[in-house]
mmCIF file of N, CA, C and O in Angstrom:
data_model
loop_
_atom_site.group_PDB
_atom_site.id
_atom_site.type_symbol
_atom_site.label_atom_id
_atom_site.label_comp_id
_atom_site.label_asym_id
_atom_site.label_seq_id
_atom_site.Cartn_x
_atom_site.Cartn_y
_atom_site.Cartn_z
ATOM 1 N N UNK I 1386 84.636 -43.375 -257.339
ATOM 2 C CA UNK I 1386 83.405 -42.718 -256.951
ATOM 3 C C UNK I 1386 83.546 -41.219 -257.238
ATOM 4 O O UNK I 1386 84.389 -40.655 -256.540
ATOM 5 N N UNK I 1387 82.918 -40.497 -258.085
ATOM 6 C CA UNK I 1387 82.758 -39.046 -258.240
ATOM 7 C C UNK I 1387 82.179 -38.324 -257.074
ATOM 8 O O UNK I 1387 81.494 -38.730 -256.135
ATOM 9 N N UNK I 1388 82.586 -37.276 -257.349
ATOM 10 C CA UNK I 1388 82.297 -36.031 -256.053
ATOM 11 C C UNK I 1388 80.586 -35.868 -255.606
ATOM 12 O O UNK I 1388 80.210 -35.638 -254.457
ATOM 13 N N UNK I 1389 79.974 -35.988 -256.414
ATOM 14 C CA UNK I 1389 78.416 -36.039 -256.387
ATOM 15 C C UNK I 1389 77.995 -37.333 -255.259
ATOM 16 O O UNK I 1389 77.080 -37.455 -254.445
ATOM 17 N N UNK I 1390 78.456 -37.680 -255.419
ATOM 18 C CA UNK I 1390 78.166 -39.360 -255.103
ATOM 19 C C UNK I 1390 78.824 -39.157 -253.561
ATOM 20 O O UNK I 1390 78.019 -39.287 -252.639
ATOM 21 N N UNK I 1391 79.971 -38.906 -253.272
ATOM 22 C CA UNK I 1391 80.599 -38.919 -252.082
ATOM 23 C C UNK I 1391 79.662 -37.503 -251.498
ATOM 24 O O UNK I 1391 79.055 -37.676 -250.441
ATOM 25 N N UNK I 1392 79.584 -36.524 -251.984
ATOM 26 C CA UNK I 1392 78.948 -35.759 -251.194
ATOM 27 C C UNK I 1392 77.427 -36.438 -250.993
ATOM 28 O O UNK I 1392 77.168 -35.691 -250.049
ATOM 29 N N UNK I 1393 76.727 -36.904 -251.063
ATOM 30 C CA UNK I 1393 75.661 -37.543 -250.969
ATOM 31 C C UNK I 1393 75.596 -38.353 -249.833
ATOM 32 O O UNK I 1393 74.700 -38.594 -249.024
ATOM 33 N N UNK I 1394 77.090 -38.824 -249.998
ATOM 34 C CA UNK I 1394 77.426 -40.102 -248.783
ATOM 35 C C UNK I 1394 77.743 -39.342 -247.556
ATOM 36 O O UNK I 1394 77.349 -39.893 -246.528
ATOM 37 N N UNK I 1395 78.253 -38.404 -247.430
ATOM 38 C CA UNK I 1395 78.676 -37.588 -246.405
ATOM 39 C C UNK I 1395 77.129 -36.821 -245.812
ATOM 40 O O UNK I 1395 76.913 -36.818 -244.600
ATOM 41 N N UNK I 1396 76.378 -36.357 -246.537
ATOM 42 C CA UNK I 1396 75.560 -35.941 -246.336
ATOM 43 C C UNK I 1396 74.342 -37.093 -244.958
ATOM 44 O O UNK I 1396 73.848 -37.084 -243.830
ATOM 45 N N UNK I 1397 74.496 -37.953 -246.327
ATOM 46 C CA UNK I 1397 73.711 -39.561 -245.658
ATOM 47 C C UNK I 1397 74.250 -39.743 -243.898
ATOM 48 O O UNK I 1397 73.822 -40.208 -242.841
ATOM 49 N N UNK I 1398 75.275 -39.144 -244.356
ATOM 50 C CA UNK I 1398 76.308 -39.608 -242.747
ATOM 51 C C UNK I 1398 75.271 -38.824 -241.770
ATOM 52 O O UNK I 1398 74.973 -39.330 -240.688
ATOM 53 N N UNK I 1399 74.733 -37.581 -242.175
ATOM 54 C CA UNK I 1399 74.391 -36.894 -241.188
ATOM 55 C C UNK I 1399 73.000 -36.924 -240.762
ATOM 56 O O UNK I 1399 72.758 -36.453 -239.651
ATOM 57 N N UNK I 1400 72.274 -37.284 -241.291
ATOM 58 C CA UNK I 1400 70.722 -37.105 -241.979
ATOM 59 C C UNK I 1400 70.094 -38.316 -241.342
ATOM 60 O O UNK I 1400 70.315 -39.348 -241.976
ATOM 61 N N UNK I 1401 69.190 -38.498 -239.984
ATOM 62 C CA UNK I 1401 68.509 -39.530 -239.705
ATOM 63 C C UNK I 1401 67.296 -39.962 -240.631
ATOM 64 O O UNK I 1401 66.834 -38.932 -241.123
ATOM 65 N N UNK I 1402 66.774 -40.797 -240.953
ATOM 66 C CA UNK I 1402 67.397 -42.485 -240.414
ATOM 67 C C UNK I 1402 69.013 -43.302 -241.065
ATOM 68 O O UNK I 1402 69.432 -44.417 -240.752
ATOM 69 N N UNK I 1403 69.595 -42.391 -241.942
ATOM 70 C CA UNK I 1403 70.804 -43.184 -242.821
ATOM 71 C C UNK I 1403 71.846 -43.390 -242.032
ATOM 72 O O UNK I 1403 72.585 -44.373 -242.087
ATOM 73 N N UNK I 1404 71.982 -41.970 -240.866
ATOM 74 C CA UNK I 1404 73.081 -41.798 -240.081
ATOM 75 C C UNK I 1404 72.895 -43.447 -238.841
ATOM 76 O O UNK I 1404 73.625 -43.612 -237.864
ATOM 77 N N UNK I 1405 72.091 -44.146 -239.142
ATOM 78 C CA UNK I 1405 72.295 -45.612 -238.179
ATOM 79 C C UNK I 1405 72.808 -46.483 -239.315
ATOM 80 O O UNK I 1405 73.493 -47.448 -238.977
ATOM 81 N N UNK I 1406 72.562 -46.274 -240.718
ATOM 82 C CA UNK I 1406 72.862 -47.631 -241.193
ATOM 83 C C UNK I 1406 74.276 -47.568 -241.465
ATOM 84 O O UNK I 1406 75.005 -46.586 -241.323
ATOM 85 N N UNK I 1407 74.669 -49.033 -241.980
ATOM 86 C CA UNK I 1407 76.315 -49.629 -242.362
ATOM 87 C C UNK I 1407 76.875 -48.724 -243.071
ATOM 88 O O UNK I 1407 75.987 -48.266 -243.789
ATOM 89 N N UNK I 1408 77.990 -48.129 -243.311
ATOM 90 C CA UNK I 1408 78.669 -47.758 -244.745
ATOM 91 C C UNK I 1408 78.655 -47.873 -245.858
ATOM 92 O O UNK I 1408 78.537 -47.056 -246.770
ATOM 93 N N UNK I 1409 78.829 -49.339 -245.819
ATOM 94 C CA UNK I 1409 78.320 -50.010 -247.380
ATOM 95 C C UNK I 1409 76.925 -49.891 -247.690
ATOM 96 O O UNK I 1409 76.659 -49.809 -248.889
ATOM 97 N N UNK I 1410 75.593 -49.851 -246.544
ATOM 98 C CA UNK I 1410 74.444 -49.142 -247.240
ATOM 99 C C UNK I 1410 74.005 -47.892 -247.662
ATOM 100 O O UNK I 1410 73.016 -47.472 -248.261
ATOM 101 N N UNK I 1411 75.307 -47.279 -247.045
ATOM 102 C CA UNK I 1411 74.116 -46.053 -247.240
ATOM 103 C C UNK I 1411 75.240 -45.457 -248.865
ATOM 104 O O UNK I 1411 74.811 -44.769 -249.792
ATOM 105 N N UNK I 1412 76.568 -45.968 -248.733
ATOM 106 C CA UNK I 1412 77.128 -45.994 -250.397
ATOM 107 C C UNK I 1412 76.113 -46.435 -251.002
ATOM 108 O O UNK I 1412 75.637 -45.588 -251.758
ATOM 109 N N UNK I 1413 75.278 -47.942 -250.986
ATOM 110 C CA UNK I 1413 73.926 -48.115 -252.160
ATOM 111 C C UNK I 1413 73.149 -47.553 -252.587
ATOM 112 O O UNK I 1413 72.777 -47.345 -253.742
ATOM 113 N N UNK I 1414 72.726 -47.149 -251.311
ATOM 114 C CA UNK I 1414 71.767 -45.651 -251.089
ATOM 115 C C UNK I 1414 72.153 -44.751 -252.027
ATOM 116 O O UNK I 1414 71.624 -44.435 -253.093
ATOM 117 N N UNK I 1415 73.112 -44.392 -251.507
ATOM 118 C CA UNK I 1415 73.986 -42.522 -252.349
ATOM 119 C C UNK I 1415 73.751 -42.822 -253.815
ATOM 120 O O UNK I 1415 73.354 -41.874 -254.492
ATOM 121 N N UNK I 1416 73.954 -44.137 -254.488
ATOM 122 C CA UNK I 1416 73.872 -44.299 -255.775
ATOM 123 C C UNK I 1416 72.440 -44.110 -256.535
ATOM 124 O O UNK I 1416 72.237 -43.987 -257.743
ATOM 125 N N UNK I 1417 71.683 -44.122 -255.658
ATOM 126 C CA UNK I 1417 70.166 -44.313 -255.924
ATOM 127 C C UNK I 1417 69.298 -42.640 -256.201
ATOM 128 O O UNK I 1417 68.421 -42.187 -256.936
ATOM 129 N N UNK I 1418 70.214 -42.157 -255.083
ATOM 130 C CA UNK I 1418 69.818 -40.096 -254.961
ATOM 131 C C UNK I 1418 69.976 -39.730 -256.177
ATOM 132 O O UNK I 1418 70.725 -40.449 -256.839
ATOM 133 N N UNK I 1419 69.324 -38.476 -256.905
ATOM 134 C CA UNK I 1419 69.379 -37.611 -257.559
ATOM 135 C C UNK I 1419 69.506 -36.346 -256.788
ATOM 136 O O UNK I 1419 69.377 -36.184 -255.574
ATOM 137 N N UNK I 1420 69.762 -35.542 -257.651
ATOM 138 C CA UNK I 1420 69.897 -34.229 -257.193
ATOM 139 C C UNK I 1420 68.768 -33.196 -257.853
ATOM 140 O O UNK I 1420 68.435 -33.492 -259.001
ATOM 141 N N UNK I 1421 68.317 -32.352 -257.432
ATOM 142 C CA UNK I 1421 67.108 -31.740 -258.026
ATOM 143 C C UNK I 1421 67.066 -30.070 -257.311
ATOM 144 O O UNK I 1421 67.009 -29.970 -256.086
ATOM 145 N N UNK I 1422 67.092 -29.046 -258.030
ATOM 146 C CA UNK I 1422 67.187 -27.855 -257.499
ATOM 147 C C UNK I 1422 65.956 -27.093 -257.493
ATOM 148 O O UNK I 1422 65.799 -26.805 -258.680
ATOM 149 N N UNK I 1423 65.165 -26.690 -256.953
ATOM 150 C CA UNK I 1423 64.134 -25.529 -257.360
ATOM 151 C C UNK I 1423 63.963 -24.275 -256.642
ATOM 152 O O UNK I 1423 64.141 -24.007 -255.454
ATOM 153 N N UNK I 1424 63.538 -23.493 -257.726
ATOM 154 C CA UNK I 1424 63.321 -21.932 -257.023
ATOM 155 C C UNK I 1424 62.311 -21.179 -256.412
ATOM 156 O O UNK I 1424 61.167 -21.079 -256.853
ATOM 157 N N UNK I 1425 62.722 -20.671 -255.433
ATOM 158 C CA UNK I 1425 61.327 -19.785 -254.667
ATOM 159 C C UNK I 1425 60.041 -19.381 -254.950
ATOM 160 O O UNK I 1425 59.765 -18.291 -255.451
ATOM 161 N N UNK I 1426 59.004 -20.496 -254.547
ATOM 162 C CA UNK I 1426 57.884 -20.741 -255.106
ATOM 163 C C UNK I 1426 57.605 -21.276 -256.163
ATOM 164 O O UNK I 1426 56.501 -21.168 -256.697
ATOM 165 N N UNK I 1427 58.969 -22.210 -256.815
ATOM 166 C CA UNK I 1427 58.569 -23.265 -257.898
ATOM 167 C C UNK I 1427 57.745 -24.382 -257.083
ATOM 168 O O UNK I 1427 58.072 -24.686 -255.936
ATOM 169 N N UNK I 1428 56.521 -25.049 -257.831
ATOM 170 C CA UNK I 1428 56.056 -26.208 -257.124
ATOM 171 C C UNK I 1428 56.782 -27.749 -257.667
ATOM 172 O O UNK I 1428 56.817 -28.239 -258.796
ATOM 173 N N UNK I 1429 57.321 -28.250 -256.358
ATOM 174 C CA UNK I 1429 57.880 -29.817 -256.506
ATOM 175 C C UNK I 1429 56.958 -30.854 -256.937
ATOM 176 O O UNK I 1429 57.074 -31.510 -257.972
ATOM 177 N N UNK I 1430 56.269 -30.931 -256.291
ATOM 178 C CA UNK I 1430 54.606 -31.653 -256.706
ATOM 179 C C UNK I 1430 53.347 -30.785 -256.048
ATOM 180 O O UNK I 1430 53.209 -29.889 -255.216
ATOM 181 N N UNK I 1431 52.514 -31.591 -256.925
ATOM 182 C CA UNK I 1431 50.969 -30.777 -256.906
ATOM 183 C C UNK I 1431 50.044 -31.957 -256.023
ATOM 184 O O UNK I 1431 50.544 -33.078 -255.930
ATOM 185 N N UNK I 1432 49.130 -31.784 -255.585
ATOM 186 C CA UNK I 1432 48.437 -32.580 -255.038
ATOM 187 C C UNK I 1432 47.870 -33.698 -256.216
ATOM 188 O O UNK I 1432 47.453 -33.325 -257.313
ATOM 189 N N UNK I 1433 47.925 -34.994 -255.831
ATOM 190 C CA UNK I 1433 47.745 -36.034 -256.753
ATOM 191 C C UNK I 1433 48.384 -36.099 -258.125
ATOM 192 O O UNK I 1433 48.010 -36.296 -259.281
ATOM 193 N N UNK I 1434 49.194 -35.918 -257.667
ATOM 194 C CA UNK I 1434 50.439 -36.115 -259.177
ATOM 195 C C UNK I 1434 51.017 -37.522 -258.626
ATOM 196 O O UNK I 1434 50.722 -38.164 -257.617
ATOM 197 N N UNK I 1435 51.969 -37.769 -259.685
ATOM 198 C CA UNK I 1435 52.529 -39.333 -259.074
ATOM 199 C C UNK I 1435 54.000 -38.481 -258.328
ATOM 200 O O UNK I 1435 54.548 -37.386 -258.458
ATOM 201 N N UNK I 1436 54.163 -39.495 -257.664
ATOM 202 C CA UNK I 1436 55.504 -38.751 -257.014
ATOM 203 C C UNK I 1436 56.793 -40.054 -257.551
ATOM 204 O O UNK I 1436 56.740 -41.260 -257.792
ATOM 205 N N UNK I 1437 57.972 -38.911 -257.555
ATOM 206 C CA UNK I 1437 59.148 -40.180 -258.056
ATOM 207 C C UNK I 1437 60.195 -40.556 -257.551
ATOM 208 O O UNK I 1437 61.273 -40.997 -257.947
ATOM 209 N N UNK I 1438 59.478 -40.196 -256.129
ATOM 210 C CA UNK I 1438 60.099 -41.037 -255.235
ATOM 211 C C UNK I 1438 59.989 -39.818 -253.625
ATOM 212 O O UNK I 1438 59.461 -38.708 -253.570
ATOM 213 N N UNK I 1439 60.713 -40.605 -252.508
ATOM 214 C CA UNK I 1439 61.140 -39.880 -251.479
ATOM 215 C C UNK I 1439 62.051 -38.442 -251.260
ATOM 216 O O UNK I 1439 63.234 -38.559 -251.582
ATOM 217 N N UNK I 1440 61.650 -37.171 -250.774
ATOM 218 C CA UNK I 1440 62.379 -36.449 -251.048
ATOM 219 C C UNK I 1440 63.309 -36.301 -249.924
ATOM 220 O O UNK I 1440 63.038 -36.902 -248.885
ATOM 221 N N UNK I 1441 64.624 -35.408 -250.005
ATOM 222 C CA UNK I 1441 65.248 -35.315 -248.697
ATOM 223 C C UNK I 1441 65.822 -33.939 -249.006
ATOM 224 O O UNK I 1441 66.302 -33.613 -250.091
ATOM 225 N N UNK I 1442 65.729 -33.260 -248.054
ATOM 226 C CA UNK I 1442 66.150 -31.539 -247.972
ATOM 227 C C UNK I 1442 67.613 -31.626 -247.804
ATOM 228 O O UNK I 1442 68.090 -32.213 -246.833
ATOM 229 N N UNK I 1443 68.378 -31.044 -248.745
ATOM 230 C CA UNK I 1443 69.807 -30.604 -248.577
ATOM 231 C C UNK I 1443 70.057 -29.425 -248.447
ATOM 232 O O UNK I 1443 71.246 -29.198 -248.228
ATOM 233 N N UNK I 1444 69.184 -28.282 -248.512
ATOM 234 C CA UNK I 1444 69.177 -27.076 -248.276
ATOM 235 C C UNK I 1444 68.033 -26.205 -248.954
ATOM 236 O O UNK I 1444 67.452 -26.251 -250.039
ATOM 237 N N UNK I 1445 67.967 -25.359 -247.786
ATOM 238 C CA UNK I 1445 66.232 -24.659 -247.856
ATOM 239 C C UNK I 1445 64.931 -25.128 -247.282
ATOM 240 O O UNK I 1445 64.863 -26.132 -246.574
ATOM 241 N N UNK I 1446 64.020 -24.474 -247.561
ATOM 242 C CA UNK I 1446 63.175 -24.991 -246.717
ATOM 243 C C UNK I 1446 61.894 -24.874 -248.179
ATOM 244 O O UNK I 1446 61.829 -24.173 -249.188
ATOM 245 N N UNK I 1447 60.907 -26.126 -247.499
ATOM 246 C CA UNK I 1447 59.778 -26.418 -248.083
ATOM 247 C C UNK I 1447 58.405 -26.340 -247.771
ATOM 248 O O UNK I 1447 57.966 -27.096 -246.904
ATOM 249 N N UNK I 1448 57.725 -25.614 -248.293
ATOM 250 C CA UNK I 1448 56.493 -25.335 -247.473
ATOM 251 C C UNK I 1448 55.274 -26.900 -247.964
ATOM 252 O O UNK I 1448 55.587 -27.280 -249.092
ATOM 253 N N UNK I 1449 54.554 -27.418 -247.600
ATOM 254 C CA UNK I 1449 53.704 -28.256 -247.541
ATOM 255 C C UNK I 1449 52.250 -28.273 -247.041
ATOM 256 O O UNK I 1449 51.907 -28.696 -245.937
ATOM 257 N N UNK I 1450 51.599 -27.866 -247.794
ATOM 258 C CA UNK I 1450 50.365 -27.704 -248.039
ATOM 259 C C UNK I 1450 48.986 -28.887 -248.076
ATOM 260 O O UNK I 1450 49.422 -30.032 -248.200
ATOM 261 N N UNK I 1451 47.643 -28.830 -248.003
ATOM 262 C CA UNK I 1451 46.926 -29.759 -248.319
ATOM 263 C C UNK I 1451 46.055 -29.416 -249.398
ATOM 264 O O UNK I 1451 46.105 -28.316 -249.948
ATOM 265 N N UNK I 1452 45.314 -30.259 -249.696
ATOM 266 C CA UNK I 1452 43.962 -30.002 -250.698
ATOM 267 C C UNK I 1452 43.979 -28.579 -250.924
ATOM 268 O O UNK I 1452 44.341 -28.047 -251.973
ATOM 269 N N UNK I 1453 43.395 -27.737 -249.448
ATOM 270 C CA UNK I 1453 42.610 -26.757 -249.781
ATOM 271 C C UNK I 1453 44.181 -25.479 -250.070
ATOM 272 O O UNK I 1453 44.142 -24.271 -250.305
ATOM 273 N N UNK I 1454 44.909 -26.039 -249.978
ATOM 274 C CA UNK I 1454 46.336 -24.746 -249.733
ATOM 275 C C UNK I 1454 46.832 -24.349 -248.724
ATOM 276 O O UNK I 1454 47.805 -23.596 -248.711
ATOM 277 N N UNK I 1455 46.068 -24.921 -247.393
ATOM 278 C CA UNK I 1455 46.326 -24.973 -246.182
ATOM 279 C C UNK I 1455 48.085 -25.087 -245.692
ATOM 280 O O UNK I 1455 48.407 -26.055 -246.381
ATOM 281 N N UNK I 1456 49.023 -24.789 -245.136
ATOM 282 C CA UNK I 1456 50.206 -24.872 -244.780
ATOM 283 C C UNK I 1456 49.627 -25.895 -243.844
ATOM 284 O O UNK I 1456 48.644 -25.729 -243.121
ATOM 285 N N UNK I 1457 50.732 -27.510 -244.007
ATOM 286 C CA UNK I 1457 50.555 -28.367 -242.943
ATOM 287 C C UNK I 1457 51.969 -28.411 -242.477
ATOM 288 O O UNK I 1457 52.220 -28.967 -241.407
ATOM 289 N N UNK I 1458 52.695 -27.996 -243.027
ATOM 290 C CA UNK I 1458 54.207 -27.849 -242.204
ATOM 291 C C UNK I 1458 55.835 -27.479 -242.850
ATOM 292 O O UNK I 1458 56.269 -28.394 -243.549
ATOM 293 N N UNK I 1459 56.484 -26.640 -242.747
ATOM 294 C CA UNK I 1459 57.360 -26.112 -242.820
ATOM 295 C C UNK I 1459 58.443 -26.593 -242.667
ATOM 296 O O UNK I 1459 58.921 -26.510 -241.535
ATOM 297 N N UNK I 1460 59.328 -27.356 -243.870
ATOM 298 C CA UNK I 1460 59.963 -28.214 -243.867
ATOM 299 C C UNK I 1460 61.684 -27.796 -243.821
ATOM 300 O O UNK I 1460 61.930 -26.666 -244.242
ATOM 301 N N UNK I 1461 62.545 -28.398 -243.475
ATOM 302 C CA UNK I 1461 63.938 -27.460 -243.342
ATOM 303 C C UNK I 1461 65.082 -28.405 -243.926
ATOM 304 O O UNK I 1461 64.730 -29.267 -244.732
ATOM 305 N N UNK I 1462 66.100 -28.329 -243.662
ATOM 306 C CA UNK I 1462 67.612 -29.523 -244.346
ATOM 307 C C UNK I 1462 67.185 -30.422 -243.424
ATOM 308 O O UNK I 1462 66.881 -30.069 -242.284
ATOM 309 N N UNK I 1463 67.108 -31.973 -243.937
ATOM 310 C CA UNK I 1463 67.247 -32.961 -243.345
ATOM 311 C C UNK I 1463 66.131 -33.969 -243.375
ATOM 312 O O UNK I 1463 66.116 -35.199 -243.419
ATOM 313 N N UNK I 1464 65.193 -33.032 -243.336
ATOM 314 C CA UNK I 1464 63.888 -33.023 -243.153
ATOM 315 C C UNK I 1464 63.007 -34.161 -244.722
ATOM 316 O O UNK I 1464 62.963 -33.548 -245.788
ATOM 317 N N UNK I 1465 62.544 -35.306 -244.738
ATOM 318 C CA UNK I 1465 61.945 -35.956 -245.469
ATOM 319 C C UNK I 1465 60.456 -35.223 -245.940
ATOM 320 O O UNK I 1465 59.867 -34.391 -245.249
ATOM 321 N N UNK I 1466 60.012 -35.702 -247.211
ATOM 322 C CA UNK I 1466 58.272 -35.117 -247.660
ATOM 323 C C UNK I 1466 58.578 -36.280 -248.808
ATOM 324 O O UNK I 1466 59.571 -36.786 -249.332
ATOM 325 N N UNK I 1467 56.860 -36.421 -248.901
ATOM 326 C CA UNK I 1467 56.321 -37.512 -250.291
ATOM 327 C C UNK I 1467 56.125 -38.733 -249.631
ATOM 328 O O UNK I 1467 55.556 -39.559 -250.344
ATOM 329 N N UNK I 1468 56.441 -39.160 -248.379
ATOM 330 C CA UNK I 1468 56.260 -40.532 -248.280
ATOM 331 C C UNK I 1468 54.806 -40.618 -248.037
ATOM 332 O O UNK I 1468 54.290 -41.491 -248.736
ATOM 333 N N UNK I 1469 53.892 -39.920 -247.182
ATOM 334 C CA UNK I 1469 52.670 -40.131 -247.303
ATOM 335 C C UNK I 1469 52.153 -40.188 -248.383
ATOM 336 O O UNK I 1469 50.991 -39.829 -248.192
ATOM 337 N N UNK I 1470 52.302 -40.444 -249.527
ATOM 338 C CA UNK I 1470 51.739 -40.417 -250.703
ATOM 339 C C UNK I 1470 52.084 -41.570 -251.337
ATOM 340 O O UNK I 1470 51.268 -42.456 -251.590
ATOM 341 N N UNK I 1471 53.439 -41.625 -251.657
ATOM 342 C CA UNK I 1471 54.464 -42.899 -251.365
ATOM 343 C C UNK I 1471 53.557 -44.432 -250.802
ATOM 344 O O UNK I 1471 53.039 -45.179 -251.631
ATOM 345 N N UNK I 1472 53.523 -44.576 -250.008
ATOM 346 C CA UNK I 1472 52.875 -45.708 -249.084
ATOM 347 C C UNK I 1472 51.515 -45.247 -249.100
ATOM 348 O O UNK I 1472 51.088 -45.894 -248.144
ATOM 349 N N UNK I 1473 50.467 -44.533 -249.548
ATOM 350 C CA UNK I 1473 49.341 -44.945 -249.986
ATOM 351 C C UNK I 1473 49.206 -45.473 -251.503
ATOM 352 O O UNK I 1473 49.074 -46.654 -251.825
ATOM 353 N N UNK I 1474 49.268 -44.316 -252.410
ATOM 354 C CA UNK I 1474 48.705 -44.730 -253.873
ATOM 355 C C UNK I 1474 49.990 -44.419 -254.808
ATOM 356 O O UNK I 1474 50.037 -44.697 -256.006
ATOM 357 N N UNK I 1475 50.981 -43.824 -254.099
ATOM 358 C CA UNK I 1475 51.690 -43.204 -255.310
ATOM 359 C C UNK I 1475 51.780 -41.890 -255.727
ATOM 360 O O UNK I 1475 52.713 -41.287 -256.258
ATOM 361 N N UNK I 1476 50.364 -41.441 -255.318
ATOM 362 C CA UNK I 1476 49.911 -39.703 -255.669
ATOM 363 C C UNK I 1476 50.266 -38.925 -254.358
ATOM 364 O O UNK I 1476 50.095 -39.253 -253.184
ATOM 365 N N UNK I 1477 50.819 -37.779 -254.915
ATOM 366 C CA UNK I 1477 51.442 -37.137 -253.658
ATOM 367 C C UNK I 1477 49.299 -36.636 -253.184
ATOM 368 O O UNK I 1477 48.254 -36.496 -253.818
ATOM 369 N N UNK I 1478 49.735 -36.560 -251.813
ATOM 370 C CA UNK I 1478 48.904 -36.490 -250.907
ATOM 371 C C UNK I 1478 48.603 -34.826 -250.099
ATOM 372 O O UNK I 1478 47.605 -34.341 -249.566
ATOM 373 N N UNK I 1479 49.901 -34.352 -250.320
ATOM 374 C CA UNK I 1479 49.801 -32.532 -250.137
ATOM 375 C C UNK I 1479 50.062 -31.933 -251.371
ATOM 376 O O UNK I 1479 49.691 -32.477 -252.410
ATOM 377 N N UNK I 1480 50.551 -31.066 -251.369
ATOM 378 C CA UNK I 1480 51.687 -30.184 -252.539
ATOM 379 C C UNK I 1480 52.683 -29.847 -251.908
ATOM 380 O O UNK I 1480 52.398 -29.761 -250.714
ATOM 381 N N UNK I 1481 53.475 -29.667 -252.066
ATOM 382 C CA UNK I 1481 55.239 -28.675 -252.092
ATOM 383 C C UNK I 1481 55.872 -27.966 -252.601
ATOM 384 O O UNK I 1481 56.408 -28.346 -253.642
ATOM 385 N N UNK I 1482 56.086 -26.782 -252.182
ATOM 386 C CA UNK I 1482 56.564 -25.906 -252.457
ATOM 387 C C UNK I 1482 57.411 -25.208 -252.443
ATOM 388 O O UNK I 1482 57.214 -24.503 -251.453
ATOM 389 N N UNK I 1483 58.576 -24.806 -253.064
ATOM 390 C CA UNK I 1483 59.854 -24.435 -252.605
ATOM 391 C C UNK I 1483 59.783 -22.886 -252.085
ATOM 392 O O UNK I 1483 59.634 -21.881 -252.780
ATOM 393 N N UNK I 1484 59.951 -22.990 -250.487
ATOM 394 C CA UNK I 1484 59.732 -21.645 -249.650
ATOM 395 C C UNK I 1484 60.547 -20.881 -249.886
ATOM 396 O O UNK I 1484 60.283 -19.682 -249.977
ATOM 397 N N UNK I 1485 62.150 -21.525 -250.101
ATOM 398 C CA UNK I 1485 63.166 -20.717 -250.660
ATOM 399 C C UNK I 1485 63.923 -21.510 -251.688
ATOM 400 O O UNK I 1485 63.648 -22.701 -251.834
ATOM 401 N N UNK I 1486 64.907 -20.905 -252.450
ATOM 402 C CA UNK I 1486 65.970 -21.708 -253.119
ATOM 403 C C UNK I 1486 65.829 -23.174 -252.538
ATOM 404 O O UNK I 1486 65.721 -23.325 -251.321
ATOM 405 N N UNK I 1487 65.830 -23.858 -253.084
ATOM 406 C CA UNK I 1487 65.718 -25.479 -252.362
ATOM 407 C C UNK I 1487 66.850 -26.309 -253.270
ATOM 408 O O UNK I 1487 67.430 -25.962 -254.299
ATOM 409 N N UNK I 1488 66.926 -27.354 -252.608
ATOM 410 C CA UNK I 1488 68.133 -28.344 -253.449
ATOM 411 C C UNK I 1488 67.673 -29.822 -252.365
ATOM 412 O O UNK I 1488 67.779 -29.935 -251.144
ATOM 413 N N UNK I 1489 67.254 -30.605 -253.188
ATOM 414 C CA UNK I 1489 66.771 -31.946 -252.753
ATOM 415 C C UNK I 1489 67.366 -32.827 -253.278
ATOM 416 O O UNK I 1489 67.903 -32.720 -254.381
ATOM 417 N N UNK I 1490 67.369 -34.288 -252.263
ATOM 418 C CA UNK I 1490 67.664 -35.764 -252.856
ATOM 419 C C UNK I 1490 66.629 -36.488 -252.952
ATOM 420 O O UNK I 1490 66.716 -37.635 -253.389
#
C-alpha cells in the first residue's frame, strides 16, 4: 500500500461517518478517494454542473453558496459537500468555493 493511500486511511480513521466502519472498509474506501487541491477562490463546482462524486475536507475551509450567491454555509476539515446534488439529479445543487487553500477527497 503506498503512502497516499495509507494517509487516506488514517485520515478515514478520524472523519465521521468512516471512523464507525471495519478496517477492511474503510481500506476499500481509501482506494476509491482522490486527492484534489484548490486555491483561494478557485470554484470546485458551479451550480448545476454534474458533480464527480462526494467531497470530504482534508484541509481548509469551503464556502457554499446557492443559486443567487447567497453563503449557505461555511465548511471546515472533515466536513462533507455535493451530496445534496448527489442524491437528487447528479447536478450540484449550490456552488463551492475554495475560502482558503483547500485539499479534498
Amino acid at each position: 500500500m503506498d503512502k497516499s493511500t495509507q494517509n487516506v486511511i488514517a485520515f478515514l480513521q478520524t472523519s465521521h461517518p468512516y471512523d464507525v466502519l471495519p478496517l477492511d472498509r474503510i481500506h476499500d474506501l481509501a482506494a476509491q478517494f482522490s486527492r484534489k487541491t484548490y486555491q483561494t477562490g478557485q470554484v470546485i463546482y458551479a451550480h448545476d454542473e454534474w458533480l464527480d462524486g462526494l467531497y470530504l475536507i482534508k484541509s481548509g475551509t469551503v464556502e457554499i453558496t446557492d443559486v443567487n450567491g447567497v453563503q449557505v454555509s461555511l465548511l471546515q476539515r472533515q466536513n462533507h459537500f455535493g451530496e445534496r446534488g448527489l442524491l437528487r439529479t447528479g447536478r450540484a445543487a449550490t456552488t463551492a468555493i475554495a475560502a482558503s487553500d483547500v485539499v479534498v477527497l
